[in-house]
Short mmCIF file of the N, C-alpha and C atoms (twelve columns), coordinates in Angstrom:
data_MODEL
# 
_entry.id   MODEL 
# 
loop_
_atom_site.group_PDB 
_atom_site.id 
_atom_site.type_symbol 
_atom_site.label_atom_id 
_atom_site.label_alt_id 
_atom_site.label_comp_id 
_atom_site.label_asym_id 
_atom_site.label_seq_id 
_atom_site.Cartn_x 
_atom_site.Cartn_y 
_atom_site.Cartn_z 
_atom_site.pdbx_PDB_model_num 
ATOM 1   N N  . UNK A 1  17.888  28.283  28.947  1 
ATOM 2   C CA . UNK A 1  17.491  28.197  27.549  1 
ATOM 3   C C  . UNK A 1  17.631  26.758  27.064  1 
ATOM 4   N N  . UNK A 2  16.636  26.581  26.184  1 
ATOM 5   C CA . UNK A 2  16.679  25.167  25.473  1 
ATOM 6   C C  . UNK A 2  17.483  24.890  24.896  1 
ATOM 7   N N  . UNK A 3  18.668  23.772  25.050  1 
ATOM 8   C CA . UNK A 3  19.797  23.317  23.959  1 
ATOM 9   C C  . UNK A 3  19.118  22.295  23.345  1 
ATOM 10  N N  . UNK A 4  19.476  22.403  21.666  1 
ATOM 11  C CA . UNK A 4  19.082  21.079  20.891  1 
ATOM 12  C C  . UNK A 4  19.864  19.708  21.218  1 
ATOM 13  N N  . UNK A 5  19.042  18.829  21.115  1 
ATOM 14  C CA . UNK A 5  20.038  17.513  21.282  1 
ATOM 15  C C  . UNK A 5  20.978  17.013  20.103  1 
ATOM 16  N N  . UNK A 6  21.887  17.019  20.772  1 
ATOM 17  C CA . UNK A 6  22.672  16.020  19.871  1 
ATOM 18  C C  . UNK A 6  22.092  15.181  18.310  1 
ATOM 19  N N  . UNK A 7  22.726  15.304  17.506  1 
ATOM 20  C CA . UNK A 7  22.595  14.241  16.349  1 
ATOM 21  C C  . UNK A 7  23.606  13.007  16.578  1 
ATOM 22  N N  . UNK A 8  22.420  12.040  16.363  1 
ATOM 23  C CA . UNK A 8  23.462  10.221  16.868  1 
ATOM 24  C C  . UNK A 8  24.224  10.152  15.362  1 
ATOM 25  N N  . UNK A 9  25.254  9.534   15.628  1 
ATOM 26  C CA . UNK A 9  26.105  9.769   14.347  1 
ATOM 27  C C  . UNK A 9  25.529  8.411   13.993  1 
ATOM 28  N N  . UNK A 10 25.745  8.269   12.592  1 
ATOM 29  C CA . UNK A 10 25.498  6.941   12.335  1 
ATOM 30  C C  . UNK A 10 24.032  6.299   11.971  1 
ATOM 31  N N  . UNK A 11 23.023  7.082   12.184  1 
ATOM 32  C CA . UNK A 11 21.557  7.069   12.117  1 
ATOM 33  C C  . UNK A 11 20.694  7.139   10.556  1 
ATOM 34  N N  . UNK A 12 20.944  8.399   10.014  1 
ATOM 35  C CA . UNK A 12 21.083  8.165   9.173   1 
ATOM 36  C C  . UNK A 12 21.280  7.650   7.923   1 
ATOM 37  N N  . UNK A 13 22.701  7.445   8.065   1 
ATOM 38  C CA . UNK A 13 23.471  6.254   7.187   1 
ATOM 39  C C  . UNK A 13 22.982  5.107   7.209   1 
ATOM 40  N N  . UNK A 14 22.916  4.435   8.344   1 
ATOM 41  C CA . UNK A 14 21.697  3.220   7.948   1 
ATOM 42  C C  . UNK A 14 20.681  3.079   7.610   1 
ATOM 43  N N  . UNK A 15 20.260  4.202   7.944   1 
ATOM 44  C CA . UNK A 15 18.323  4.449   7.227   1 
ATOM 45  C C  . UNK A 15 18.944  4.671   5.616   1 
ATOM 46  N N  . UNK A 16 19.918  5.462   4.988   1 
ATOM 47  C CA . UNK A 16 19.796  5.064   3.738   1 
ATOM 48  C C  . UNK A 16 20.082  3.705   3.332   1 
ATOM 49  N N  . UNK A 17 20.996  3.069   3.988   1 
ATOM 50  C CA . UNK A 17 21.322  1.445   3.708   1 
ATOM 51  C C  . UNK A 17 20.077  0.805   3.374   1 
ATOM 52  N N  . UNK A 18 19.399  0.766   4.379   1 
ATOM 53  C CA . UNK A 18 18.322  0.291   4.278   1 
ATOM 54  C C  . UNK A 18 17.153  0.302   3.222   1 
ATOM 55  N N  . UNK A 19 17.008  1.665   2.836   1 
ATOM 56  C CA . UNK A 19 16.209  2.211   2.107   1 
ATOM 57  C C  . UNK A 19 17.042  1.860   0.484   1 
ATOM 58  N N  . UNK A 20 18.033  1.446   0.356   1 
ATOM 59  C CA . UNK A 20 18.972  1.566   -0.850  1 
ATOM 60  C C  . UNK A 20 18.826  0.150   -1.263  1 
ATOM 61  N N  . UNK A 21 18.549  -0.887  -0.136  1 
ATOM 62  C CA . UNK A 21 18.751  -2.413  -0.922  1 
ATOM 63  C C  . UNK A 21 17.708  -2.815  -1.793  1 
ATOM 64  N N  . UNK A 22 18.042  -3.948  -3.222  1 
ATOM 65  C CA . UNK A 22 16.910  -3.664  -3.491  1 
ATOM 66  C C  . UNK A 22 15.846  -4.738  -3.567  1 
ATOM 67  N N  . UNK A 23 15.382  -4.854  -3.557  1 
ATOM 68  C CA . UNK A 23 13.818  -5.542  -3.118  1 
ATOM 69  C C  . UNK A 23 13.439  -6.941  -3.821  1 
ATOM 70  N N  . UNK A 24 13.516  -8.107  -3.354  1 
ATOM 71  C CA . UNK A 24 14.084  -9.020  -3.863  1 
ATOM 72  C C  . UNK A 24 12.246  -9.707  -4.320  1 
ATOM 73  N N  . UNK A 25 12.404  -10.098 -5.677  1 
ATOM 74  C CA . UNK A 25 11.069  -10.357 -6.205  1 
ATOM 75  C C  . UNK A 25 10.836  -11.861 -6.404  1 
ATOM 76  N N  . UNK A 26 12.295  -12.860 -6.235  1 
ATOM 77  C CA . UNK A 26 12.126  -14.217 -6.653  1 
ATOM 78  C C  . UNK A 26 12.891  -14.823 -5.632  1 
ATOM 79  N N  . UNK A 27 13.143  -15.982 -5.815  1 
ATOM 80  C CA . UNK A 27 14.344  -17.092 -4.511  1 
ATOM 81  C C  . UNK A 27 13.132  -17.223 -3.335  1 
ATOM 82  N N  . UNK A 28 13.779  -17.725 -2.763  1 
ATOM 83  C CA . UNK A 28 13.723  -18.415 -1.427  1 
ATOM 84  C C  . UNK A 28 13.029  -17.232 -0.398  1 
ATOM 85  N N  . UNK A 29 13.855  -15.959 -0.280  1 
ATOM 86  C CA . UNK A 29 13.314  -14.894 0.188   1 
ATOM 87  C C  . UNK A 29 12.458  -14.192 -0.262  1 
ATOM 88  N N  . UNK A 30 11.193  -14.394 -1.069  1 
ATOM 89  C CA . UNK A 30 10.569  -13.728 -1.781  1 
ATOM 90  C C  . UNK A 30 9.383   -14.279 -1.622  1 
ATOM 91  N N  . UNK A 31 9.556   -15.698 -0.619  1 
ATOM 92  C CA . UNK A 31 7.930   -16.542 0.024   1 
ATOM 93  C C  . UNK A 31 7.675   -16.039 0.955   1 
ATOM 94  N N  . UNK A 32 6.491   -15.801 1.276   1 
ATOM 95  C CA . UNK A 32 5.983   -15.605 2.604   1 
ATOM 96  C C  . UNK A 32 5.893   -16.559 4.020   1 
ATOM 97  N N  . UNK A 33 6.364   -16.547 4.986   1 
ATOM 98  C CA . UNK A 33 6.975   -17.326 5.862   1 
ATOM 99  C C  . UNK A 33 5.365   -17.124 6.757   1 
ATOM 100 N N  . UNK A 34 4.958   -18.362 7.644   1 
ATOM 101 C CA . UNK A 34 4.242   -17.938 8.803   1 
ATOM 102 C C  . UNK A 34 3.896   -16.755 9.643   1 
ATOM 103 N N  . UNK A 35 5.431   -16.356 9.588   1 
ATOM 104 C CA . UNK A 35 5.675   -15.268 10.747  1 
ATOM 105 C C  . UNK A 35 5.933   -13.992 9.914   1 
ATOM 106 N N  . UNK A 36 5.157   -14.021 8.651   1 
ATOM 107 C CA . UNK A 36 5.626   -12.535 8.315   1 
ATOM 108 C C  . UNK A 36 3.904   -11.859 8.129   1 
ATOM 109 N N  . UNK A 37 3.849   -10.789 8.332   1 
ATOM 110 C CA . UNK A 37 2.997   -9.967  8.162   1 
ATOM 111 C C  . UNK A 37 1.629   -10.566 7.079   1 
ATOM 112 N N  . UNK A 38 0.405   -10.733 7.901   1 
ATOM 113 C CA . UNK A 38 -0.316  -11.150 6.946   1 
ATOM 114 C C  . UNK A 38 -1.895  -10.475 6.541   1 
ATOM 115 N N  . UNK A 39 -1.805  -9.876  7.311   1 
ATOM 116 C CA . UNK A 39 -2.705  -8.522  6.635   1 
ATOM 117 C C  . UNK A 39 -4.448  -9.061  7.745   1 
ATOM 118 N N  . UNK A 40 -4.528  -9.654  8.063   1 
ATOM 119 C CA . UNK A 40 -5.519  -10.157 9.290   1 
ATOM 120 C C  . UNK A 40 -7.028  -9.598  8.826   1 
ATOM 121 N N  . UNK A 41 -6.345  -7.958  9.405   1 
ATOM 122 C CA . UNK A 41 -7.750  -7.495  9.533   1 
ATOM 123 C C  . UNK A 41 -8.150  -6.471  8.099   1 
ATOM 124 N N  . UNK A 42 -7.348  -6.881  7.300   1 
ATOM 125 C CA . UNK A 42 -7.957  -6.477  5.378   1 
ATOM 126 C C  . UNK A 42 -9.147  -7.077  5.316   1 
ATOM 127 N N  . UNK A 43 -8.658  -8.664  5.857   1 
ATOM 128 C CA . UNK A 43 -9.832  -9.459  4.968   1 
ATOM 129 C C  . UNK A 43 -11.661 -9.158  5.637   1 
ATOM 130 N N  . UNK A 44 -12.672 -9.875  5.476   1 
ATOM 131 C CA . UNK A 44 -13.530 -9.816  5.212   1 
ATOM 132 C C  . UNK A 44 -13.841 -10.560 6.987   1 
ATOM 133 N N  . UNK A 45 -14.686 -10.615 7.215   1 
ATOM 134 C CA . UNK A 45 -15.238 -11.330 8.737   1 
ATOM 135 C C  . UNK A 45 -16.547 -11.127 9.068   1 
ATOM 136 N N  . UNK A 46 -16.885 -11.865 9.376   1 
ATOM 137 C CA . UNK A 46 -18.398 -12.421 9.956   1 
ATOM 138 C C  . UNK A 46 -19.327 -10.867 10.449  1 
ATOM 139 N N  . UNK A 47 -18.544 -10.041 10.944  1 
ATOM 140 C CA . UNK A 47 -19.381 -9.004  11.392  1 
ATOM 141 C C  . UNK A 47 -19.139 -8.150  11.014  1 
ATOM 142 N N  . UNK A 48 -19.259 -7.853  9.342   1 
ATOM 143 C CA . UNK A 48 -19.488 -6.676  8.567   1 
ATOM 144 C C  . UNK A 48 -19.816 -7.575  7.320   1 
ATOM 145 N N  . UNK A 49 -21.355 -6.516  6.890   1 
ATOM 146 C CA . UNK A 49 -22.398 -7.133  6.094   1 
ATOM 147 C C  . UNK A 49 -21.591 -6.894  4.983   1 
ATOM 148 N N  . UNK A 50 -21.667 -7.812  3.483   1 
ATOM 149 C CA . UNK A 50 -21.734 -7.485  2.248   1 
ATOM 150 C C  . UNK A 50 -21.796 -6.030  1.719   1 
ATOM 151 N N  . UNK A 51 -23.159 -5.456  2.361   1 
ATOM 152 C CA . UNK A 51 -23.264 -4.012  1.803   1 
ATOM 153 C C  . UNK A 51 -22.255 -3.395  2.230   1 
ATOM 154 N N  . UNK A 52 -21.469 -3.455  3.250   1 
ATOM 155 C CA . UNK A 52 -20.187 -2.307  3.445   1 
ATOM 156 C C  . UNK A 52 -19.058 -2.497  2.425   1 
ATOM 157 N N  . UNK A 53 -18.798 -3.849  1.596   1 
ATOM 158 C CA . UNK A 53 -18.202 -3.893  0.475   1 
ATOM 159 C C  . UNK A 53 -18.550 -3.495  -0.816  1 
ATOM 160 N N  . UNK A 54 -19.626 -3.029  -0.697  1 
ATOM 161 C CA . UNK A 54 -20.440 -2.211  -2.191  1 
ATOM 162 C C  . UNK A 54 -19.286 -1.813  -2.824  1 
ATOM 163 N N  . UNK A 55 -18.543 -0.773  -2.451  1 
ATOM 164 C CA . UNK A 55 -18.139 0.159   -3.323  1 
ATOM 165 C C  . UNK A 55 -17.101 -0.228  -3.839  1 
ATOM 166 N N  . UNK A 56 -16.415 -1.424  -2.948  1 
ATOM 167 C CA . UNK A 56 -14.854 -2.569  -4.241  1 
ATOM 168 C C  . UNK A 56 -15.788 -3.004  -5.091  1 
ATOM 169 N N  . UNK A 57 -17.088 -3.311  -5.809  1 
ATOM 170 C CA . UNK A 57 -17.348 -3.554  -6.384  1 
ATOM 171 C C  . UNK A 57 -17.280 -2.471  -8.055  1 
ATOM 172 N N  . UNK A 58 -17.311 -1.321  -7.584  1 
ATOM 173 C CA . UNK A 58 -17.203 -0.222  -8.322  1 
ATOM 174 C C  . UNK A 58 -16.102 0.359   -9.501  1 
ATOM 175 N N  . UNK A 59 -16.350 1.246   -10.163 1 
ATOM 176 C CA . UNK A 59 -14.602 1.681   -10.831 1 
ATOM 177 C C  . UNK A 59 -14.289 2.672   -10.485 1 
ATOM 178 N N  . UNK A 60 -13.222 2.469   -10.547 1 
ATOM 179 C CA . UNK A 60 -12.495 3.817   -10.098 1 
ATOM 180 C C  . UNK A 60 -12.349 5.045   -10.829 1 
ATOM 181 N N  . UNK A 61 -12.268 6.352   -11.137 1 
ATOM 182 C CA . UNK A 61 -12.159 7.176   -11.896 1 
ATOM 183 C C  . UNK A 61 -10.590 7.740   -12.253 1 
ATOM 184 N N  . UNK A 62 -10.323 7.507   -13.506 1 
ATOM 185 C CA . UNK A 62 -8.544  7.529   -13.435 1 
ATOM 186 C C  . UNK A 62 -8.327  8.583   -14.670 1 
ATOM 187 N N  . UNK A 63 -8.617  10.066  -14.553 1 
ATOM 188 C CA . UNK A 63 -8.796  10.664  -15.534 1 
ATOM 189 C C  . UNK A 63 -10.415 10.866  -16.397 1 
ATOM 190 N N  . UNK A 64 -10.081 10.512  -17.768 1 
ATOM 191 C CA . UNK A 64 -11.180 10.290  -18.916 1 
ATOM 192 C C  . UNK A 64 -11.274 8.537   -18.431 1 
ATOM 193 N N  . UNK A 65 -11.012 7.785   -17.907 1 
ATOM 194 C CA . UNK A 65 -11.180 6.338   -18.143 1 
ATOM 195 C C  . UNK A 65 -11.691 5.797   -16.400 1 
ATOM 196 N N  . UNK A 66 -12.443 4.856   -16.890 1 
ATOM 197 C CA . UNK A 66 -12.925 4.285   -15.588 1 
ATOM 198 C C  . UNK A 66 -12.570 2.650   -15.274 1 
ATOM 199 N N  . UNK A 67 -11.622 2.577   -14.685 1 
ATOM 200 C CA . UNK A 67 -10.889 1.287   -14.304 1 
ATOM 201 C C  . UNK A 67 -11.589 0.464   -13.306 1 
ATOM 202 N N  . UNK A 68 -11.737 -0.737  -13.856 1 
ATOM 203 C CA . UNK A 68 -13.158 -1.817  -12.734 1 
ATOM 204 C C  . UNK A 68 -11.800 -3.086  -12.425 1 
ATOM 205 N N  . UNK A 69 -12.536 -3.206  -10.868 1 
ATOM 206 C CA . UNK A 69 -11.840 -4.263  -10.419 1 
ATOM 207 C C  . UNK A 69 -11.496 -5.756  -10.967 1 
ATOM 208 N N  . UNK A 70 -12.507 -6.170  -12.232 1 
ATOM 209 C CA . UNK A 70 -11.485 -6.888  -13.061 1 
ATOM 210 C C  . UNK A 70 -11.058 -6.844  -13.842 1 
ATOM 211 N N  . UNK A 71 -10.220 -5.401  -13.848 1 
ATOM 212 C CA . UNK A 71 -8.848  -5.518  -14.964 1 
ATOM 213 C C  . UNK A 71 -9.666  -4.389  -16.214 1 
ATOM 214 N N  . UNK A 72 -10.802 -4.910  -16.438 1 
ATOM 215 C CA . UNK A 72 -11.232 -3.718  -17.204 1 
ATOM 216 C C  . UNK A 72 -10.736 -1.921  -17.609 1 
ATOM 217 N N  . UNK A 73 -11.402 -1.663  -18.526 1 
ATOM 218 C CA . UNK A 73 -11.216 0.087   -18.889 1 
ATOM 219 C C  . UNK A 73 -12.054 0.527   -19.723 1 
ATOM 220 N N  . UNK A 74 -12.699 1.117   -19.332 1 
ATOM 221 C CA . UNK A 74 -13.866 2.444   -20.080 1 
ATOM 222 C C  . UNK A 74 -13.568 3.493   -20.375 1 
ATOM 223 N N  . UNK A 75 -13.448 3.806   -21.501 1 
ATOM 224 C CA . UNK A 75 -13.734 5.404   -21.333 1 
ATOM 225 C C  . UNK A 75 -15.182 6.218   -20.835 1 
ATOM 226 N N  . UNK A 76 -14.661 7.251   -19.747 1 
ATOM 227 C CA . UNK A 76 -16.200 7.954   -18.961 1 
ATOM 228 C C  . UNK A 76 -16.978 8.175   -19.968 1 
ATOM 229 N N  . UNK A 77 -18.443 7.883   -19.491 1 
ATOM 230 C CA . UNK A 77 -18.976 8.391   -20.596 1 
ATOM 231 C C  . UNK A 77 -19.519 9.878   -20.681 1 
ATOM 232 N N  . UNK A 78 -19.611 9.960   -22.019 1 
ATOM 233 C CA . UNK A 78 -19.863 12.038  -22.525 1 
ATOM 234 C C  . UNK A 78 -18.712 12.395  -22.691 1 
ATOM 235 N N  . UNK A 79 -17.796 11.595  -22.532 1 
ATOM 236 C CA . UNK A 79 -16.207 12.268  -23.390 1 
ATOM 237 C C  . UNK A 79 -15.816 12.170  -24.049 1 
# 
């Protein structure tokens, strides 16, 4: 019969540590370094046309209101 494995003691507890610190928005640690995560393949590149970005051009539907990518707000219309 199948025995469950063990729980590592201690596992846990650091995943809340971790999850508990809090998130630093200014200083020194709050620049982006060379070596940190830089998002590569978000951006835009030579081999995908304009038209596949159509729809960031668009608003979003957020309820009764229609929110546009600059900053804008509508209310939908017929409401």
């Amino acid at each position: 019969m199948h025995q469950p494995r063990p729980r590592r003691k201690g596992r846990t507890s650091s995943l809340l540590r971790a999850w508990s610190r809090p998130i630093t928005t200014s200083g020194p640690s709050a620049h982006l370094s060379s070596s940190d995560y830089q998002g590569h393949e978000l951006h835009r590149n030579a081999g995908v046309t304009e038209g596949r970005f159509a729809a960031f051009t668009k608003p979003s539907r957020v309820g009764d209101w229609l929110h546009y990518p600059d900053g804008r707000k509508e209310r939908f219309p017929g409401k």
